[in-house]
Structure formats: structure tokens, C-alpha cells
PDB file of N, CA, C and O and ligand atoms in Angstrom:
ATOM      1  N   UNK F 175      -7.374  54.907 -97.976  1.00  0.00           N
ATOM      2  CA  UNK F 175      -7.588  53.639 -97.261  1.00  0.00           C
ATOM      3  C   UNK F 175      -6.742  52.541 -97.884  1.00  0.00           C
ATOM      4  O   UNK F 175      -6.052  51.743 -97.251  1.00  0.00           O
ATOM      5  N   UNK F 176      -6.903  52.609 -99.411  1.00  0.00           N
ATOM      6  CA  UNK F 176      -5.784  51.522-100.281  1.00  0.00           C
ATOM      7  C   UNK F 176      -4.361  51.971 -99.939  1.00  0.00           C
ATOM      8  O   UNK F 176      -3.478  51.137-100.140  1.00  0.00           O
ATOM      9  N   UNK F 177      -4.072  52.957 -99.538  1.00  0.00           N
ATOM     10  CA  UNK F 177      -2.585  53.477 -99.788  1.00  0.00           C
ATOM     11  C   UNK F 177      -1.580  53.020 -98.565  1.00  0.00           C
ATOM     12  O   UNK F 177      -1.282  53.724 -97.600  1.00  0.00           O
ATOM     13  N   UNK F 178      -1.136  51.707 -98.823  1.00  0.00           N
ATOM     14  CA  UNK F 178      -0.633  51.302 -97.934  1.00  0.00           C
ATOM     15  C   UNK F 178       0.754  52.280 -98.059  1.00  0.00           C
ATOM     16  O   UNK F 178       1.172  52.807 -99.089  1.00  0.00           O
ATOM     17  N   UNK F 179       1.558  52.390 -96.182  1.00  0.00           N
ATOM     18  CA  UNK F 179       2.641  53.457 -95.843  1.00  0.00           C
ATOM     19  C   UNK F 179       3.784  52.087 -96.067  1.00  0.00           C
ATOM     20  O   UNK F 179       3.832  51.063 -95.386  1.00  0.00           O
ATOM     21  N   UNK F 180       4.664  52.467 -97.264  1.00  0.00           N
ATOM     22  CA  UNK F 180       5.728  51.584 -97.112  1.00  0.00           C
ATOM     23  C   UNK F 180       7.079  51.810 -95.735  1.00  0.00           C
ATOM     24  O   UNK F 180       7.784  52.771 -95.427  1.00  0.00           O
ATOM     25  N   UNK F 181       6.962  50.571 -95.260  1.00  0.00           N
ATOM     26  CA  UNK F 181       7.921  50.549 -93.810  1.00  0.00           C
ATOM     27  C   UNK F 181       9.182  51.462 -94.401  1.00  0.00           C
ATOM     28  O   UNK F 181       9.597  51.443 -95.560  1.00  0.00           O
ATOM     29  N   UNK F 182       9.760  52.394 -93.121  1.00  0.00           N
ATOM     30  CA  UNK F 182      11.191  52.977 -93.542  1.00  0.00           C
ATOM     31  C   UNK F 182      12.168  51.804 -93.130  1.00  0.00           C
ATOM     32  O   UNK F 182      11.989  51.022 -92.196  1.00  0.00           O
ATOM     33  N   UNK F 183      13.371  51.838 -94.116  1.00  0.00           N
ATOM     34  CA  UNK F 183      14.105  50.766 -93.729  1.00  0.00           C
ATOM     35  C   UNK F 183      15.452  51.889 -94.345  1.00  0.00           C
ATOM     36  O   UNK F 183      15.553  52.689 -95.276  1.00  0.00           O
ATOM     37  N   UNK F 184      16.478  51.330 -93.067  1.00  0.00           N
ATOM     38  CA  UNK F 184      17.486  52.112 -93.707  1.00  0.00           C
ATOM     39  C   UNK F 184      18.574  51.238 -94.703  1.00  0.00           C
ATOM     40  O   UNK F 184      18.884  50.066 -94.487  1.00  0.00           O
ATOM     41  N   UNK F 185      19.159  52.185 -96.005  1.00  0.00           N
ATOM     42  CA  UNK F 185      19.802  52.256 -97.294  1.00  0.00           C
ATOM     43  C   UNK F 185      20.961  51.179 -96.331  1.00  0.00           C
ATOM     44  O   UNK F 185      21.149  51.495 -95.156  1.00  0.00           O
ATOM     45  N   UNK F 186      21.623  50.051 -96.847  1.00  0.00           N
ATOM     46  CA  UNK F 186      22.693  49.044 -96.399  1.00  0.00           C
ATOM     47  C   UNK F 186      23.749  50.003 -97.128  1.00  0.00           C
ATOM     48  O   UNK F 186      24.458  50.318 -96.172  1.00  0.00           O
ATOM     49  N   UNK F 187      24.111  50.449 -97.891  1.00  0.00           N
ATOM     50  CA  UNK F 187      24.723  51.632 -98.293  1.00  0.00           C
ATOM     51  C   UNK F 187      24.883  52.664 -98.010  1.00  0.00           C
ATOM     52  O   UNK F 187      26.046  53.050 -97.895  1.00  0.00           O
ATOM     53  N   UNK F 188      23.965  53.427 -97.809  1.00  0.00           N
ATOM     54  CA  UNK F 188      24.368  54.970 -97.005  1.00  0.00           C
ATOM     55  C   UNK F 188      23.748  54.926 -95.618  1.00  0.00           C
ATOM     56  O   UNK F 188      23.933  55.822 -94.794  1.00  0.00           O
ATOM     57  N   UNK F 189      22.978  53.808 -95.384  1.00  0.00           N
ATOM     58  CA  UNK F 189      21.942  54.128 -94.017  1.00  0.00           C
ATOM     59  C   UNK F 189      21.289  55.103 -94.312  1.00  0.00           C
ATOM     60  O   UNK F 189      22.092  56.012 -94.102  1.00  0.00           O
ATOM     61  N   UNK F 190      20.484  55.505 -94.619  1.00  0.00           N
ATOM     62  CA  UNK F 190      19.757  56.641 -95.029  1.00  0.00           C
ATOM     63  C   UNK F 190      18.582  55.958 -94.950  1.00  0.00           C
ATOM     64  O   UNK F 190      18.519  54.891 -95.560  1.00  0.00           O
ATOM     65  N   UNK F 191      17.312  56.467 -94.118  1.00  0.00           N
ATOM     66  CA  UNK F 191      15.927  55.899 -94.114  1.00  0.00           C
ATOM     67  C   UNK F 191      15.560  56.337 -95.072  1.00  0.00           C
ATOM     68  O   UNK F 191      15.770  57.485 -95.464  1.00  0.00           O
ATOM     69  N   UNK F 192      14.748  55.222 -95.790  1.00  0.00           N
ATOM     70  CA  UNK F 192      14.013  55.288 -96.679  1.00  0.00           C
ATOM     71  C   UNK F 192      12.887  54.169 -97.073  1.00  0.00           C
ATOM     72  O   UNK F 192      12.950  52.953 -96.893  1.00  0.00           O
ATOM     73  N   UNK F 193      11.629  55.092 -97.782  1.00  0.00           N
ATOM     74  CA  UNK F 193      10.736  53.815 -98.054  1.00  0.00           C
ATOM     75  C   UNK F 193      10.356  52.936 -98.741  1.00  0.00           C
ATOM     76  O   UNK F 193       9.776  53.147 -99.806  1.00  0.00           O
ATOM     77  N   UNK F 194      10.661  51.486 -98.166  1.00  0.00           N
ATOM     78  CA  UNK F 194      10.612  50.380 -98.690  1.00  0.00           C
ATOM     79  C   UNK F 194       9.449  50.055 -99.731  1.00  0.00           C
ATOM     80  O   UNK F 194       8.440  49.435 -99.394  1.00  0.00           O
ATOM     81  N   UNK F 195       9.648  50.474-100.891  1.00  0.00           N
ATOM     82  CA  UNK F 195       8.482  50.550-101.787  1.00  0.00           C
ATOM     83  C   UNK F 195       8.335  50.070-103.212  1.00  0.00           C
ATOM     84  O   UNK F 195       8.774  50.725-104.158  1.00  0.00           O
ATOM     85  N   UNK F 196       7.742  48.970-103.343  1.00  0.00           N
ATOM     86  CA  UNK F 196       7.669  48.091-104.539  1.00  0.00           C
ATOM     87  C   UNK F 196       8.256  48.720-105.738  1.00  0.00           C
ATOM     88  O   UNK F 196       8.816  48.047-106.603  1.00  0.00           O
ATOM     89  N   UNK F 197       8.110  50.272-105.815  1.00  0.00           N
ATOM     90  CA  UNK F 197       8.083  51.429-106.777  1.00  0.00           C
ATOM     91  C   UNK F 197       9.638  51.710-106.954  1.00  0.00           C
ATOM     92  O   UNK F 197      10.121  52.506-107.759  1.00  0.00           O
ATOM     93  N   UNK F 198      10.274  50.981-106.135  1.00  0.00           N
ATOM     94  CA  UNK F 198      11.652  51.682-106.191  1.00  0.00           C
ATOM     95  C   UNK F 198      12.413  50.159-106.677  1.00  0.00           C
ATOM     96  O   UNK F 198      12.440  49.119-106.019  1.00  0.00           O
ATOM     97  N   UNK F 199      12.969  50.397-107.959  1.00  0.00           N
ATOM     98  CA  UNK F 199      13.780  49.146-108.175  1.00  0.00           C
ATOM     99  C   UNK F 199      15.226  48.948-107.631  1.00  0.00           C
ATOM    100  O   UNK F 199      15.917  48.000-108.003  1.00  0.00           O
ATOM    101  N   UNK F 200      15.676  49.923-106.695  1.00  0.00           N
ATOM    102  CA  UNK F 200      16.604  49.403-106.277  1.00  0.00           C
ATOM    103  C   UNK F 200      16.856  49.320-104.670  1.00  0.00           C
ATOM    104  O   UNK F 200      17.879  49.414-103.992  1.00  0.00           O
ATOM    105  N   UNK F 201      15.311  49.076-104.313  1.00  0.00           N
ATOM    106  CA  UNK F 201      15.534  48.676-102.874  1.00  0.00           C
ATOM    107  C   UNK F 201      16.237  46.944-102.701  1.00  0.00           C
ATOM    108  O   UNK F 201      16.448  46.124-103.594  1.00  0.00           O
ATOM    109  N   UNK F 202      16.430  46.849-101.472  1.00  0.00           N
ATOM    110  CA  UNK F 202      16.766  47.715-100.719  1.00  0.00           C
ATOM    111  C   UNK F 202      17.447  49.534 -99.904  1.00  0.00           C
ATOM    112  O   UNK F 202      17.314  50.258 -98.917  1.00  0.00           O
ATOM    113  N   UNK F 203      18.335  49.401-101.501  1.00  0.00           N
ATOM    114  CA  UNK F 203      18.977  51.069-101.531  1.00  0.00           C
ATOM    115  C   UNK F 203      17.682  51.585-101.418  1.00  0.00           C
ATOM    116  O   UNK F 203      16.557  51.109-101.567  1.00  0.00           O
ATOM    117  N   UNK F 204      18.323  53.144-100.991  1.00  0.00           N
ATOM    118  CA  UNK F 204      17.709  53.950-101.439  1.00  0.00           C
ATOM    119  C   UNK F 204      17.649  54.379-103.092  1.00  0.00           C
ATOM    120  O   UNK F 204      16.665  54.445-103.830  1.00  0.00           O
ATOM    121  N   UNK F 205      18.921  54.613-103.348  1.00  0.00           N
ATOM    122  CA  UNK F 205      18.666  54.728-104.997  1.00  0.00           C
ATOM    123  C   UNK F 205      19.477  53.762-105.904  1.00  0.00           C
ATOM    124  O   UNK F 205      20.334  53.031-105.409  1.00  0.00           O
ATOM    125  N   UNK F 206      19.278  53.762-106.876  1.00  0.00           N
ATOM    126  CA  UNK F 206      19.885  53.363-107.775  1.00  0.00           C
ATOM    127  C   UNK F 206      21.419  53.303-107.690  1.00  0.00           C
ATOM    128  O   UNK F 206      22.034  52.313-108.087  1.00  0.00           O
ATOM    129  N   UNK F 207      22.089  54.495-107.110  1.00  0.00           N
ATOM    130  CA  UNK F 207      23.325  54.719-106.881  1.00  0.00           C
ATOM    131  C   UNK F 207      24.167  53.742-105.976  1.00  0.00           C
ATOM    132  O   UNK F 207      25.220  53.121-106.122  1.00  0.00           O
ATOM    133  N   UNK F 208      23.006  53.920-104.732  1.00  0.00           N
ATOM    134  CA  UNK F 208      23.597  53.385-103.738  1.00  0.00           C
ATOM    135  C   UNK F 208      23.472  51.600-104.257  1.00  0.00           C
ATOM    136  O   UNK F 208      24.168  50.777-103.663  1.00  0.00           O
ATOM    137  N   UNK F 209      22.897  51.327-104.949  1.00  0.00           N
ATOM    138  CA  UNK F 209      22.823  49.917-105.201  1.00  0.00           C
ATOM    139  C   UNK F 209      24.142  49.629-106.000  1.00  0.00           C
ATOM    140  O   UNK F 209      24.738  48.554-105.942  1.00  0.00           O
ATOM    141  N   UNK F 210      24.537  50.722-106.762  1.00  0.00           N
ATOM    142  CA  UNK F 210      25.763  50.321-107.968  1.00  0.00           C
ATOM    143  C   UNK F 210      26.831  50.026-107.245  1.00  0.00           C
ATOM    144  O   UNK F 210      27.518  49.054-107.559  1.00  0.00           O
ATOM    145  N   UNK F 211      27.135  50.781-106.203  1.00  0.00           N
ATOM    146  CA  UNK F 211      27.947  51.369-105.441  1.00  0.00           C
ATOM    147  C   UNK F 211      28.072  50.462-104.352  1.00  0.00           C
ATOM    148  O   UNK F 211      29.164  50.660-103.820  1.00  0.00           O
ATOM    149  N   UNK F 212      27.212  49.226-103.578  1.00  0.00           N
ATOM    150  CA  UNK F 212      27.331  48.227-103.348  1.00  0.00           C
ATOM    151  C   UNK F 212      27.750  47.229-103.644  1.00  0.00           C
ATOM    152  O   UNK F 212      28.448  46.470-102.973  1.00  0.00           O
ATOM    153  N   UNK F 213      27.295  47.094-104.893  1.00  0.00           N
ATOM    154  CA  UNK F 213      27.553  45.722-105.778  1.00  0.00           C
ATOM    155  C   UNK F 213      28.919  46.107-106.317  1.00  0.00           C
ATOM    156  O   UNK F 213      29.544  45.170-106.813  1.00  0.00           O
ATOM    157  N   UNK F 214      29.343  46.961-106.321  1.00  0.00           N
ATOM    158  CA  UNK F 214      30.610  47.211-106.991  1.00  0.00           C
ATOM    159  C   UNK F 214      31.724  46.735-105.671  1.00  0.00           C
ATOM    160  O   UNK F 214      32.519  45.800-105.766  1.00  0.00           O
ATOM    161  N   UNK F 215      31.630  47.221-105.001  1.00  0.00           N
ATOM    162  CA  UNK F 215      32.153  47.057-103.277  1.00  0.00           C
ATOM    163  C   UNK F 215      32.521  45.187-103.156  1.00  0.00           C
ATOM    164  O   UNK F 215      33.627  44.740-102.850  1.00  0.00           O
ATOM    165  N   UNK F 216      31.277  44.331-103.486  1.00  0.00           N
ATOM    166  CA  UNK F 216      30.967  43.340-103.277  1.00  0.00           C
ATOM    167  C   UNK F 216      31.671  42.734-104.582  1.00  0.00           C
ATOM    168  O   UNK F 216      31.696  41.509-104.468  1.00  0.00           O
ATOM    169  N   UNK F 217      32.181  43.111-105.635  1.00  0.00           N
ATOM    170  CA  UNK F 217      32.703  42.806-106.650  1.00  0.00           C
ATOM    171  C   UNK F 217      34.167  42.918-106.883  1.00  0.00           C
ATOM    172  O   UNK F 217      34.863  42.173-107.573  1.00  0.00           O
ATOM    173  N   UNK F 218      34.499  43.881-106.256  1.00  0.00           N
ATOM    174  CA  UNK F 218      36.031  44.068-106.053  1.00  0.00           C
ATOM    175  C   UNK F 218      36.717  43.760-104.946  1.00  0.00           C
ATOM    176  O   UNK F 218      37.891  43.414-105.075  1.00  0.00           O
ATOM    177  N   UNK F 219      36.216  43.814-103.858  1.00  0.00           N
ATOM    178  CA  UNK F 219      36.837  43.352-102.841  1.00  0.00           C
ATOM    179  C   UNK F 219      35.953  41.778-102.523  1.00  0.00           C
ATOM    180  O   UNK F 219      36.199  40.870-103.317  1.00  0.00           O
ATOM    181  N   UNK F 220      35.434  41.629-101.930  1.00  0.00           N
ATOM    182  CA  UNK F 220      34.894  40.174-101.019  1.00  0.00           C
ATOM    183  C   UNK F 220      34.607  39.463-102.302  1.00  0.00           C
ATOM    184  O   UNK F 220      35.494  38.612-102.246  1.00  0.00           O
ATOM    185  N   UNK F 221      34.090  39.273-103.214  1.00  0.00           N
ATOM    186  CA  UNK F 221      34.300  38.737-104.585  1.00  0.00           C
ATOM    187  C   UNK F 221      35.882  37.750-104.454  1.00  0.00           C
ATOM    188  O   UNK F 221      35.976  36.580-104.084  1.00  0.00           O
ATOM    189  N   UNK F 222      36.724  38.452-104.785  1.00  0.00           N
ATOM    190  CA  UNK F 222      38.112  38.328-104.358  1.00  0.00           C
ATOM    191  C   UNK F 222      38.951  37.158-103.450  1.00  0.00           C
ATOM    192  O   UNK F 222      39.763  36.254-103.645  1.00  0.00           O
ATOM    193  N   UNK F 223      38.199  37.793-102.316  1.00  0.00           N
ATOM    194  CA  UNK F 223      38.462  37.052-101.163  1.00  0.00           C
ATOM    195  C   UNK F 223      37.984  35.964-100.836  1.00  0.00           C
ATOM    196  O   UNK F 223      38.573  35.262-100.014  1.00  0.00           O
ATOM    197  N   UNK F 224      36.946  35.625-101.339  1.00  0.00           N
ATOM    198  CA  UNK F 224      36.583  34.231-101.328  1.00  0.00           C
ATOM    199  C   UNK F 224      36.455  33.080-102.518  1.00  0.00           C
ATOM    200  O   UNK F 224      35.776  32.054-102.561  1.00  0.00           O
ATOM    201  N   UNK F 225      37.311  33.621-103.392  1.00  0.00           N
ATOM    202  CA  UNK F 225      37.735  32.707-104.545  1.00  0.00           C
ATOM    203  C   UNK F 225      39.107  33.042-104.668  1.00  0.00           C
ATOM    204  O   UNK F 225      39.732  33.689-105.508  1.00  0.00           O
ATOM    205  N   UNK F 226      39.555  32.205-103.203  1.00  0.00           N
ATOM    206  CA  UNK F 226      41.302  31.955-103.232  1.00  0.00           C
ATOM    207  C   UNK F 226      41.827  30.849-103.452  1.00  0.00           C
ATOM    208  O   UNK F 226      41.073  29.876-103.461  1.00  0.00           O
ATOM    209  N   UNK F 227      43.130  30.666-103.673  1.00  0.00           N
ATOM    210  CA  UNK F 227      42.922  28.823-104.001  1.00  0.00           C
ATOM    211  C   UNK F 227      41.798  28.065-103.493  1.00  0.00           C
ATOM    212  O   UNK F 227      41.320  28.769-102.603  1.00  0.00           O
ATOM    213  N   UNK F 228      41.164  27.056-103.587  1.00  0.00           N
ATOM    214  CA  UNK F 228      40.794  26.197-103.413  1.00  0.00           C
ATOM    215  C   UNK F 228      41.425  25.296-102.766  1.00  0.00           C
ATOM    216  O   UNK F 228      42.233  24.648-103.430  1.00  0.00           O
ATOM    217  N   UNK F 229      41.305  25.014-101.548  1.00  0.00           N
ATOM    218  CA  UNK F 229      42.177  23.691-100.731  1.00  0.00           C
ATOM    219  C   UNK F 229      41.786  22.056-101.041  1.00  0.00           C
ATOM    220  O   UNK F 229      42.406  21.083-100.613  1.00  0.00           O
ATOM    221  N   UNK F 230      40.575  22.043-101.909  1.00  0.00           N
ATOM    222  CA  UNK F 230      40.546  20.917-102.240  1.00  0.00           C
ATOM    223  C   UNK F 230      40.728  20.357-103.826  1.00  0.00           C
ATOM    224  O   UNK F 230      40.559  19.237-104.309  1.00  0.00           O
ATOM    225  N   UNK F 231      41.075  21.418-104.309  1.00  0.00           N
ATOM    226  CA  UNK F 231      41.879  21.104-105.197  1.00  0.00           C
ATOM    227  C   UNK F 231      43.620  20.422-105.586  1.00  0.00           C
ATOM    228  O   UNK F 231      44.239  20.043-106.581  1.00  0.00           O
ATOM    229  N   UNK F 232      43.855  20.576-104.098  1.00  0.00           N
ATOM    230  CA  UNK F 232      45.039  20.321-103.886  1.00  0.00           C
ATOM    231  C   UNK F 232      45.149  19.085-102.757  1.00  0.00           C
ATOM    232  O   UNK F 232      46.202  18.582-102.364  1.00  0.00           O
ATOM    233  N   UNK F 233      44.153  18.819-102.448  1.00  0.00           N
ATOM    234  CA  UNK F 233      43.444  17.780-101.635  1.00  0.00           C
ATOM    235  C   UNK F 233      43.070  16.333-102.555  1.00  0.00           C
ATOM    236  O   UNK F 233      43.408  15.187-102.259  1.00  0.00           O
ATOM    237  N   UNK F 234      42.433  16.684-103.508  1.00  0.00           N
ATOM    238  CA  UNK F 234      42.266  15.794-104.493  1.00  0.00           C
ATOM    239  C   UNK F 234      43.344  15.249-105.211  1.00  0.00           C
ATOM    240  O   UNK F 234      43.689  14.071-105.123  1.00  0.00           O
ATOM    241  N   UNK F 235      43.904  16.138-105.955  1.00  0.00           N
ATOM    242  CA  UNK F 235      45.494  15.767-106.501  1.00  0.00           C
ATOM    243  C   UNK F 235      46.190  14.960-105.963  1.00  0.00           C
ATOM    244  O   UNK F 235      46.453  13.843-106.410  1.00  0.00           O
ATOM    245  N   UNK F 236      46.529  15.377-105.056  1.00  0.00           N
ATOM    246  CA  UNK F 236      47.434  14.493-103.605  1.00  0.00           C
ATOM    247  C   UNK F 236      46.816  12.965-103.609  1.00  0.00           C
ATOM    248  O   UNK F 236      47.427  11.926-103.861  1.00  0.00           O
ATOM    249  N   UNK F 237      45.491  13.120-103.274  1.00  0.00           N
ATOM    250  CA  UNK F 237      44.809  11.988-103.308  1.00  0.00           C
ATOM    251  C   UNK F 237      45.164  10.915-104.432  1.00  0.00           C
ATOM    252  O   UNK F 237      45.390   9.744-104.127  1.00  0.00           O
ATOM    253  N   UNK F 238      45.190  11.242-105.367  1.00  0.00           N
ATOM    254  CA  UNK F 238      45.200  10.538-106.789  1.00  0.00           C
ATOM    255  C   UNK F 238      46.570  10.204-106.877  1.00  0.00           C
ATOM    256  O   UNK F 238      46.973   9.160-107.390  1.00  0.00           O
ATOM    257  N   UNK F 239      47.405  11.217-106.302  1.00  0.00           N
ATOM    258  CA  UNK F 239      48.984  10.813-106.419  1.00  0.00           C
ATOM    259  C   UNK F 239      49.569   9.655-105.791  1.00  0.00           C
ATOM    260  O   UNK F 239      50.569   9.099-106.245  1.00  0.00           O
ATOM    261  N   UNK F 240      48.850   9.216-104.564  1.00  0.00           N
ATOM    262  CA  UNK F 240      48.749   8.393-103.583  1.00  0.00           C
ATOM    263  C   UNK F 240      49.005   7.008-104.188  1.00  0.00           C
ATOM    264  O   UNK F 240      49.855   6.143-103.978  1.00  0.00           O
ATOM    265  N   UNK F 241      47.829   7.125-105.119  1.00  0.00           N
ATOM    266  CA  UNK F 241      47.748   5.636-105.883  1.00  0.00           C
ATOM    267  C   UNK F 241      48.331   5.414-106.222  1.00  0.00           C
ATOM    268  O   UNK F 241      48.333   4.328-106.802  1.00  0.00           O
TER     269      UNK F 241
HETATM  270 ZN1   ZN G 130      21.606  54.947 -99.929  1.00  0.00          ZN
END
């Protein structure tokens, strides 16, 4: 009666259903793996890509040069 059914939710990594369960420290993943293996993804590539110049760094400068 206590044993609540943890919802299946599928792995953002492999898609693989699995259950969403307090017990598992690397949910969303399914495992541990698939979590490394994300964050690594998210670290080498898009990490990357969104710390490209800065346009207002070069926005500011300009600004100051003005004066
Ligand atoms: Zn997975």
C-alpha cells in the first residue's frame, strides 16, 4: 500500500524507459553512465558554443573610445 510505482520516464540520453525513482542518483538517466555521457556532450560541444566572443565587450570599448 506504502510502495508507491515510480512514473517511467524515458533516459534524455539513451531514451530508454525507466523508473523515475528517488533511489537512483542519476535520474533523470537511467544510469549513472548515461548521465556522464550527457554532461560530457554538454561540456564539449554547447559549452563551447555559447561562450563565443562576447559582443558586448566590444560594445563597451567602442563606447569608452567615443569619449
Ligand atoms: Zn540511458
Amino acid at each position: 500500500m506504502s510502495q508507491a510505482t515510480a512514473p517511467l520516464v524515458a533516459c534524455p540520453q539513451c531514451g530508454k524507459r525507466h523508473p523515475y525513482h528517488s533511489s537512483n542518483p542519476a535520474r533523470p538517466f537511467c544510469s549513472e553512465r548515461c548521465k556522464l555521457i550527457d554532461l560530457g556532450k554538454w561540456a564539449d560541444e554547447e559549452y563551447r558554443v555559447a561562450v563565443q566572443d562576447d559582443p558586448f565587450q566590444d560594445e563597451l570599448s567602442g563606447l569608452s573610445g567615443k569619449h
